[in-house]
Amino acid sequence: MTKTLEGKVAVLTGAARNIGKHVAIELVNRGAKVVIGDVLDAQGEATVKELNELAGEKVAAYIHTDVTTYQANKAMFAFAETEFGGVDIAFLNAGIGTNANTMFLPLDDAMDDRMLDINTTAVVKGGKVAMLYLAKRGGGVIVNTASVAGFLAGPTMSIYNASKHGVIGWTRSNDIYKHVCNVRMNAVCPTWVDTELAVDLAENDDGNPFTEIFAKMPRVKAETVVEAVLTLIEDESRNGEALLALPGGVIRPQEPISRFPELVSEEFLNIATQKAPDTVAYYKRKLEEARKREGI
Ligand SMILES: NC(=O)c1ccc[n+]([C@@H]2O[C@H](COP(=O)([O-])OP(=O)(O)OC[C@H]3O[C@@H](n4cnc5c(N)ncnc54)[C@H](O)[C@@H]3O)[C@@H](O)[C@H]2O)c1
């Protein structure tokens, strides 16, 4: 294995087990150091121990992180800097699947907020903190874990689908920062992988026929998900992109129409092109203000 990521440092959320752990292993294989933030402390510590033993040196560290708060996200990135000198890669992967089939569940604020807080808003919060740390390092890449559920939809996973559509919208909104501070942002969109989260999403004992349908749905191999994530990290041309990880391999979906003809005039295109350098300069100023404000 060529050490293509030698000298790089990655922060991964939700990597105590399953998809996140697979990605952590591959990052270490390619020479990176990794910091794992999760709420499953025993599994997170065990994963880090396994990675350090495999490498024969300290390549991994764990920090308890509930991704829903800025405080925890800031502590995780600061910890990575203290442990390994800075951060080049962020894999924002933590997620939940519980109570996704929400329509006739109780009208419970905390239940629905929790899904969006962890799956969507935490990706925004982690992304904002990551942007400042990666910019400080001179550039880097953020990969968010969305899902095929970020493109497709159905009642069984309704609020989960909404949460992952949100991750794709957020990711596509941030392609300008490559030009501002050399930070790219992408999203990986796997179909089913057999994990605890998938079971939470699809299996139930209340007679929903989806449980039987789910059992027959094609799965993607974890290696394919890892391949998609590593492509989004290592291929510098990938920016604002969502890559699917499917049983047949890694696929780039057709991008949505970003400019409907009714919304575009020649005048608009001219001013948008003319103002592109000013827009980049504006965000460079905003970045410096944000770094100063946050002390990063
Ligand atoms: N398994 C699938 O079929 C599938 C398909 C597409 C996308 N995904 C996405 O992949 C990601 C990883 O899921 P997985 O399938 O490996 O399941 P998983 O449950 O093993 O992984 C999710 C991880 O996120 C962590 N987590 C949950 N809430 C957290 C919080 N508040 N703060 C920090 N960490 C938290 C969990 O402890 C766990 O380690 C998720 O975002 C999931 O939505 C999964």
Short mmCIF file of C-alpha atoms and ligand atoms in Angstrom, two decimals:
data_model
loop_
_atom_site.label_atom_id
_atom_site.label_comp_id
_atom_site.label_asym_id
_atom_site.label_seq_id
_atom_site.Cartn_x
_atom_site.Cartn_y
_atom_site.Cartn_z
CA MET A 1 0.00 0.00 0.00
CA THR A 2 1.47 3.37 -0.98
CA LYS A 3 1.40 5.87 1.85
CA THR A 4 -0.48 8.51 -0.09
CA LEU A 5 -1.64 10.23 3.10
CA GLU A 6 1.66 10.24 4.99
CA GLY A 7 1.83 13.32 7.20
CA LYS A 8 -1.92 13.95 7.05
CA VAL A 9 -4.21 14.06 10.07
CA ALA A 10 -7.89 13.10 9.93
CA VAL A 11 -10.75 13.69 12.35
CA LEU A 12 -13.57 11.16 12.08
CA THR A 13 -16.93 11.25 13.86
CA GLY A 14 -19.01 8.13 14.50
CA ALA A 15 -15.99 5.95 13.75
CA ALA A 16 -16.01 3.74 16.86
CA ARG A 17 -17.45 0.96 14.68
CA ASN A 18 -18.77 -0.04 11.22
CA ILE A 19 -18.47 2.43 8.28
CA GLY A 20 -16.45 5.03 10.19
CA LYS A 21 -14.07 2.40 11.56
CA HIS A 22 -13.50 0.92 8.08
CA VAL A 23 -12.56 4.37 6.81
CA ALA A 24 -10.26 4.97 9.80
CA ILE A 25 -8.40 1.72 9.08
CA GLU A 26 -7.86 2.68 5.43
CA LEU A 27 -6.68 6.19 6.35
CA VAL A 28 -4.10 4.66 8.69
CA ASN A 29 -3.10 2.13 5.99
CA ARG A 30 -2.37 5.08 3.73
CA GLY A 31 -0.18 6.77 6.35
CA ALA A 32 -2.59 9.21 8.04
CA LYS A 33 -3.02 9.77 11.77
CA VAL A 34 -6.63 9.66 12.97
CA VAL A 35 -8.68 11.12 15.78
CA ILE A 36 -12.01 9.42 16.45
CA GLY A 37 -14.88 11.27 18.14
CA ASP A 38 -17.92 9.23 19.20
CA VAL A 39 -20.28 8.65 22.11
CA LEU A 40 -19.50 4.91 22.28
CA ASP A 41 -16.43 5.32 24.46
CA ALA A 42 -15.54 1.66 25.05
CA GLN A 43 -15.77 0.83 21.32
CA GLY A 44 -13.97 4.03 20.35
CA GLU A 45 -11.10 3.30 22.73
CA ALA A 46 -10.94 -0.32 21.50
CA THR A 47 -10.81 0.81 17.85
CA VAL A 48 -7.99 3.23 18.61
CA LYS A 49 -6.06 0.53 20.50
CA GLU A 50 -6.50 -1.84 17.54
CA LEU A 51 -5.21 0.80 15.09
CA ASN A 52 -2.18 1.65 17.24
CA GLU A 53 -1.29 -2.01 17.74
CA LEU A 54 -1.60 -2.72 14.00
CA ALA A 55 0.64 0.23 13.14
CA GLY A 56 3.12 -0.47 15.96
CA GLU A 57 3.10 3.23 16.86
CA LYS A 58 0.67 5.91 17.95
CA VAL A 59 -1.44 6.68 14.89
CA ALA A 60 -4.85 7.08 16.51
CA ALA A 61 -6.50 8.78 19.47
CA TYR A 62 -10.03 8.86 20.84
CA ILE A 63 -12.07 11.66 22.37
CA HIS A 64 -15.65 11.46 23.67
CA THR A 65 -17.63 13.73 21.34
CA ASP A 66 -21.34 14.35 21.11
CA VAL A 67 -21.39 15.91 17.65
CA THR A 68 -24.51 17.97 18.35
CA THR A 69 -22.67 20.80 20.12
CA TYR A 70 -20.12 23.33 18.90
CA GLN A 71 -18.28 22.93 22.20
CA ALA A 72 -17.68 19.20 21.57
CA ASN A 73 -16.73 19.75 17.92
CA LYS A 74 -14.24 22.46 18.86
CA ALA A 75 -12.77 20.25 21.61
CA MET A 76 -12.35 17.36 19.12
CA PHE A 77 -10.45 19.45 16.55
CA ALA A 78 -8.34 21.13 19.26
CA PHE A 79 -7.51 17.66 20.62
CA ALA A 80 -6.40 16.50 17.14
CA GLU A 81 -4.15 19.53 16.85
CA THR A 82 -2.60 18.86 20.26
CA GLU A 83 -2.15 15.14 19.54
CA PHE A 84 -0.93 15.26 15.93
CA GLY A 85 -0.18 18.90 15.04
CA GLY A 86 -3.20 19.96 12.94
CA VAL A 87 -6.03 18.63 10.80
CA ASP A 88 -6.16 18.03 7.01
CA ILE A 89 -9.18 15.73 6.64
CA ALA A 90 -12.59 15.64 8.35
CA PHE A 91 -14.95 12.67 7.89
CA LEU A 92 -18.27 13.75 9.44
CA ASN A 93 -19.99 10.41 9.62
CA ALA A 94 -21.92 10.14 12.93
CA GLY A 95 -25.58 9.34 12.42
CA ILE A 96 -28.64 7.59 13.82
CA GLY A 97 -31.59 5.73 12.31
CA THR A 98 -33.94 5.37 15.28
CA ASN A 99 -37.56 6.54 14.81
CA ALA A 100 -37.09 7.38 11.14
CA ASN A 101 -40.62 6.30 10.16
CA THR A 102 -42.03 9.30 11.96
CA MET A 103 -45.46 10.23 10.58
CA PHE A 104 -47.67 8.44 13.13
CA LEU A 105 -45.19 8.32 15.98
CA PRO A 106 -45.89 10.56 19.00
CA LEU A 107 -45.83 14.33 18.45
CA ASP A 108 -42.60 14.51 20.39
CA ASP A 109 -40.29 17.48 19.82
CA ALA A 110 -37.18 15.83 21.24
CA MET A 111 -37.57 12.68 19.14
CA ASP A 112 -37.70 14.44 15.76
CA ASP A 113 -35.18 17.13 16.73
CA ARG A 114 -32.68 14.43 17.70
CA MET A 115 -32.64 12.88 14.21
CA LEU A 116 -32.02 16.23 12.52
CA ASP A 117 -29.62 17.44 15.24
CA ILE A 118 -27.32 14.44 14.80
CA ASN A 119 -27.68 13.63 11.10
CA THR A 120 -27.86 17.13 9.64
CA THR A 121 -27.18 20.06 11.99
CA ALA A 122 -24.14 18.33 13.49
CA VAL A 123 -22.68 17.98 9.99
CA VAL A 124 -23.14 21.74 9.58
CA LYS A 125 -21.56 22.45 12.97
CA GLY A 126 -18.68 20.03 12.40
CA GLY A 127 -18.17 21.47 8.92
CA LYS A 128 -17.92 25.05 10.20
CA VAL A 129 -15.35 24.10 12.83
CA ALA A 130 -13.46 21.89 10.34
CA MET A 131 -13.34 24.72 7.79
CA LEU A 132 -11.46 26.97 10.24
CA TYR A 133 -8.97 24.26 11.25
CA LEU A 134 -8.36 23.11 7.67
CA ALA A 135 -7.94 26.70 6.48
CA LYS A 136 -5.40 27.23 9.26
CA ARG A 137 -3.47 24.23 7.88
CA GLY A 138 -3.48 25.73 4.36
CA GLY A 139 -6.26 23.52 2.98
CA GLY A 140 -7.84 20.09 3.20
CA VAL A 141 -11.01 18.13 2.59
CA ILE A 142 -14.28 17.45 4.41
CA VAL A 143 -16.36 14.38 3.56
CA ASN A 144 -19.88 14.19 4.97
CA THR A 145 -21.75 10.90 5.22
CA ALA A 146 -25.10 11.30 3.48
CA SER A 147 -26.80 8.23 1.98
CA VAL A 148 -28.68 6.95 -1.03
CA ALA A 149 -31.54 8.21 1.18
CA GLY A 150 -30.26 11.69 0.34
CA PHE A 151 -31.52 11.12 -3.22
CA LEU A 152 -34.33 8.60 -2.88
CA ALA A 153 -37.37 8.78 -0.62
CA GLY A 154 -40.08 6.61 0.92
CA PRO A 155 -42.34 6.65 4.00
CA THR A 156 -40.43 4.09 6.04
CA MET A 157 -37.41 6.36 6.48
CA SER A 158 -39.11 9.71 6.05
CA ILE A 159 -37.28 11.97 8.49
CA TYR A 160 -34.02 10.07 7.91
CA ASN A 161 -34.45 10.81 4.17
CA ALA A 162 -35.01 14.48 4.99
CA SER A 163 -31.90 14.53 7.20
CA LYS A 164 -29.71 13.07 4.44
CA HIS A 165 -31.20 15.27 1.67
CA GLY A 166 -30.11 18.12 3.96
CA VAL A 167 -26.53 16.84 4.10
CA ILE A 168 -26.33 16.79 0.29
CA GLY A 169 -27.79 20.32 0.03
CA TRP A 170 -25.28 21.59 2.59
CA THR A 171 -22.38 19.87 0.81
CA ARG A 172 -23.32 21.29 -2.59
CA SER A 173 -23.59 24.77 -1.10
CA ASN A 174 -19.94 24.81 -0.08
CA ASP A 175 -17.94 24.34 -3.25
CA ILE A 176 -16.70 27.95 -3.19
CA TYR A 177 -14.30 27.38 -0.28
CA LYS A 178 -11.82 25.56 -2.50
CA HIS A 179 -11.18 28.99 -4.02
CA VAL A 180 -11.27 30.81 -0.69
CA CYS A 181 -9.00 28.60 1.47
CA ASN A 182 -8.27 25.43 -0.48
CA VAL A 183 -10.83 23.34 1.42
CA ARG A 184 -13.03 20.94 -0.56
CA MET A 185 -16.30 19.45 0.71
CA ASN A 186 -17.93 16.27 -0.60
CA ALA A 187 -20.53 13.71 0.47
CA VAL A 188 -20.55 9.92 0.34
CA CYS A 189 -23.91 8.25 -0.29
CA PRO A 190 -23.90 4.53 0.45
CA THR A 191 -26.81 2.19 0.00
CA TRP A 192 -27.46 -0.49 2.66
CA VAL A 193 -24.58 -1.77 4.77
CA ASP A 194 -25.47 -4.26 7.50
CA THR A 195 -24.86 -2.24 10.65
CA GLU A 196 -26.78 -1.51 13.86
CA LEU A 197 -28.02 1.72 12.28
CA ALA A 198 -29.47 -0.12 9.26
CA VAL A 199 -31.30 -2.48 11.60
CA ASP A 200 -32.70 0.52 13.50
CA LEU A 201 -33.92 2.02 10.25
CA ALA A 202 -35.50 -1.01 8.72
CA GLU A 203 -36.43 -3.68 11.22
CA ASN A 204 -39.39 -3.44 13.56
CA ASP A 205 -41.86 -5.69 15.27
CA ASP A 206 -45.04 -3.73 14.56
CA GLY A 207 -46.03 -5.43 11.31
CA ASN A 208 -44.50 -2.93 8.87
CA PRO A 209 -44.01 -4.92 5.62
CA PHE A 210 -40.80 -3.00 5.01
CA THR A 211 -38.91 -5.36 7.33
CA GLU A 212 -39.38 -8.17 4.81
CA ILE A 213 -38.65 -5.91 1.84
CA PHE A 214 -35.47 -4.69 3.54
CA ALA A 215 -34.21 -8.24 3.95
CA LYS A 216 -34.17 -8.63 0.16
CA MET A 217 -32.61 -5.27 -0.74
CA PRO A 218 -29.08 -5.37 -2.20
CA ARG A 219 -26.24 -4.42 0.15
CA VAL A 220 -23.03 -2.58 -0.68
CA LYS A 221 -19.70 -3.91 0.57
CA ALA A 222 -17.97 -1.76 3.18
CA GLU A 223 -14.88 -1.73 0.88
CA THR A 224 -16.90 0.09 -1.77
CA VAL A 225 -17.96 2.76 0.74
CA VAL A 226 -14.32 3.14 1.79
CA GLU A 227 -13.27 3.43 -1.88
CA ALA A 228 -15.83 6.23 -2.41
CA VAL A 229 -14.67 8.13 0.69
CA LEU A 230 -10.98 7.80 -0.24
CA THR A 231 -11.72 8.95 -3.80
CA LEU A 232 -13.44 12.04 -2.41
CA ILE A 233 -10.46 12.68 -0.14
CA GLU A 234 -7.59 12.04 -2.54
CA ASP A 235 -8.93 13.21 -5.91
CA GLU A 236 -8.38 16.97 -5.83
CA SER A 237 -10.90 17.51 -8.62
CA ARG A 238 -13.79 16.35 -6.40
CA ASN A 239 -15.53 19.30 -4.81
CA GLY A 240 -19.18 19.84 -3.85
CA GLU A 241 -19.76 16.34 -5.12
CA ALA A 242 -21.96 13.49 -3.86
CA LEU A 243 -20.70 10.01 -4.79
CA LEU A 244 -22.89 6.92 -4.54
CA ALA A 245 -21.51 3.66 -3.13
CA LEU A 246 -23.62 0.88 -4.68
CA PRO A 247 -23.32 -2.92 -4.99
CA GLY A 248 -21.92 -2.40 -8.50
CA GLY A 249 -19.29 0.10 -7.38
CA VAL A 250 -18.75 3.83 -6.93
CA ILE A 251 -20.95 5.96 -9.17
CA ARG A 252 -21.29 9.69 -9.72
CA PRO A 253 -25.01 10.49 -10.00
CA GLN A 254 -26.41 12.98 -12.43
CA GLU A 255 -26.22 16.37 -10.73
CA PRO A 256 -29.50 18.30 -10.33
CA ILE A 257 -30.19 21.23 -12.64
CA SER A 258 -28.64 24.10 -10.75
CA ARG A 259 -29.80 26.86 -13.08
CA PHE A 260 -33.31 26.64 -14.46
CA PRO A 261 -33.54 28.61 -17.72
CA GLU A 262 -36.25 30.84 -16.20
CA LEU A 263 -33.82 31.95 -13.51
CA VAL A 264 -30.93 32.84 -15.80
CA SER A 265 -30.53 35.86 -18.03
CA GLU A 266 -27.49 37.05 -19.96
CA GLU A 267 -27.28 40.01 -17.60
CA PHE A 268 -27.29 37.72 -14.58
CA LEU A 269 -24.59 35.48 -16.04
CA ASN A 270 -22.42 38.49 -16.90
CA ILE A 271 -22.62 40.03 -13.44
CA ALA A 272 -22.11 36.65 -11.74
CA THR A 273 -18.94 36.06 -13.80
CA GLN A 274 -17.71 39.60 -13.29
CA LYS A 275 -18.28 39.43 -9.51
CA ALA A 276 -16.68 36.00 -8.98
CA PRO A 277 -13.32 37.42 -7.78
CA ASP A 278 -15.12 39.88 -5.44
CA THR A 279 -17.16 37.01 -4.00
CA VAL A 280 -14.01 35.01 -3.26
CA ALA A 281 -12.37 38.11 -1.73
CA TYR A 282 -15.49 38.67 0.43
CA TYR A 283 -15.31 35.12 1.82
CA LYS A 284 -11.56 35.42 2.42
CA ARG A 285 -12.30 38.45 4.63
CA LYS A 286 -15.12 36.59 6.38
CA LEU A 287 -12.84 33.61 7.01
CA GLU A 288 -10.21 35.81 8.67
CA GLU A 289 -12.90 37.45 10.83
CA ALA A 290 -14.23 34.02 11.87
CA ARG A 291 -10.77 32.66 12.69
CA LYS A 292 -10.01 35.72 14.79
CA ARG A 293 -13.37 35.51 16.58
CA GLU A 294 -12.93 31.81 17.37
CA GLY A 295 -9.19 31.98 18.05
CA ILE A 296 -8.47 29.24 15.46
N1 LIG B 1 -25.65 1.31 7.32
C1 LIG B 1 -26.22 1.80 6.25
O1 LIG B 1 -26.96 1.11 5.52
C2 LIG B 1 -25.95 3.23 5.84
C3 LIG B 1 -26.25 3.62 4.53
C4 LIG B 1 -26.04 4.94 4.16
C5 LIG B 1 -25.51 5.84 5.06
N2 LIG B 1 -25.23 5.44 6.31
C6 LIG B 1 -24.66 6.44 7.23
O2 LIG B 1 -23.37 6.01 7.61
C7 LIG B 1 -23.01 6.60 8.86
C8 LIG B 1 -22.44 5.54 9.76
O3 LIG B 1 -23.46 4.60 10.06
P1 LIG B 1 -23.23 3.04 10.28
O4 LIG B 1 -24.13 2.34 9.35
O5 LIG B 1 -21.77 2.73 10.30
O6 LIG B 1 -23.90 2.82 11.72
P2 LIG B 1 -23.32 2.91 13.19
O7 LIG B 1 -24.51 3.06 14.08
O8 LIG B 1 -22.39 1.82 13.47
O9 LIG B 1 -22.46 4.25 13.16
C9 LIG B 1 -22.92 5.49 13.59
C10 LIG B 1 -21.93 6.01 14.60
O10 LIG B 1 -22.33 7.34 14.96
C11 LIG B 1 -22.19 7.44 16.35
N3 LIG B 1 -23.06 8.49 16.89
C12 LIG B 1 -24.41 8.49 16.98
N4 LIG B 1 -24.82 9.62 17.57
C13 LIG B 1 -23.71 10.34 17.87
C14 LIG B 1 -23.49 11.60 18.48
N5 LIG B 1 -24.49 12.36 18.94
N6 LIG B 1 -22.22 12.05 18.60
C15 LIG B 1 -21.19 11.29 18.15
N7 LIG B 1 -21.34 10.09 17.55
C16 LIG B 1 -22.59 9.62 17.42
C17 LIG B 1 -22.57 6.06 16.88
O11 LIG B 1 -22.15 5.87 18.22
C18 LIG B 1 -21.89 5.16 15.87
O12 LIG B 1 -20.56 4.88 16.22
C19 LIG B 1 -24.29 7.26 9.38
O13 LIG B 1 -24.26 8.65 9.12
C20 LIG B 1 -25.38 6.61 8.55
O14 LIG B 1 -26.54 7.43 8.44
C21 LIG B 1 -25.42 4.15 6.73
#
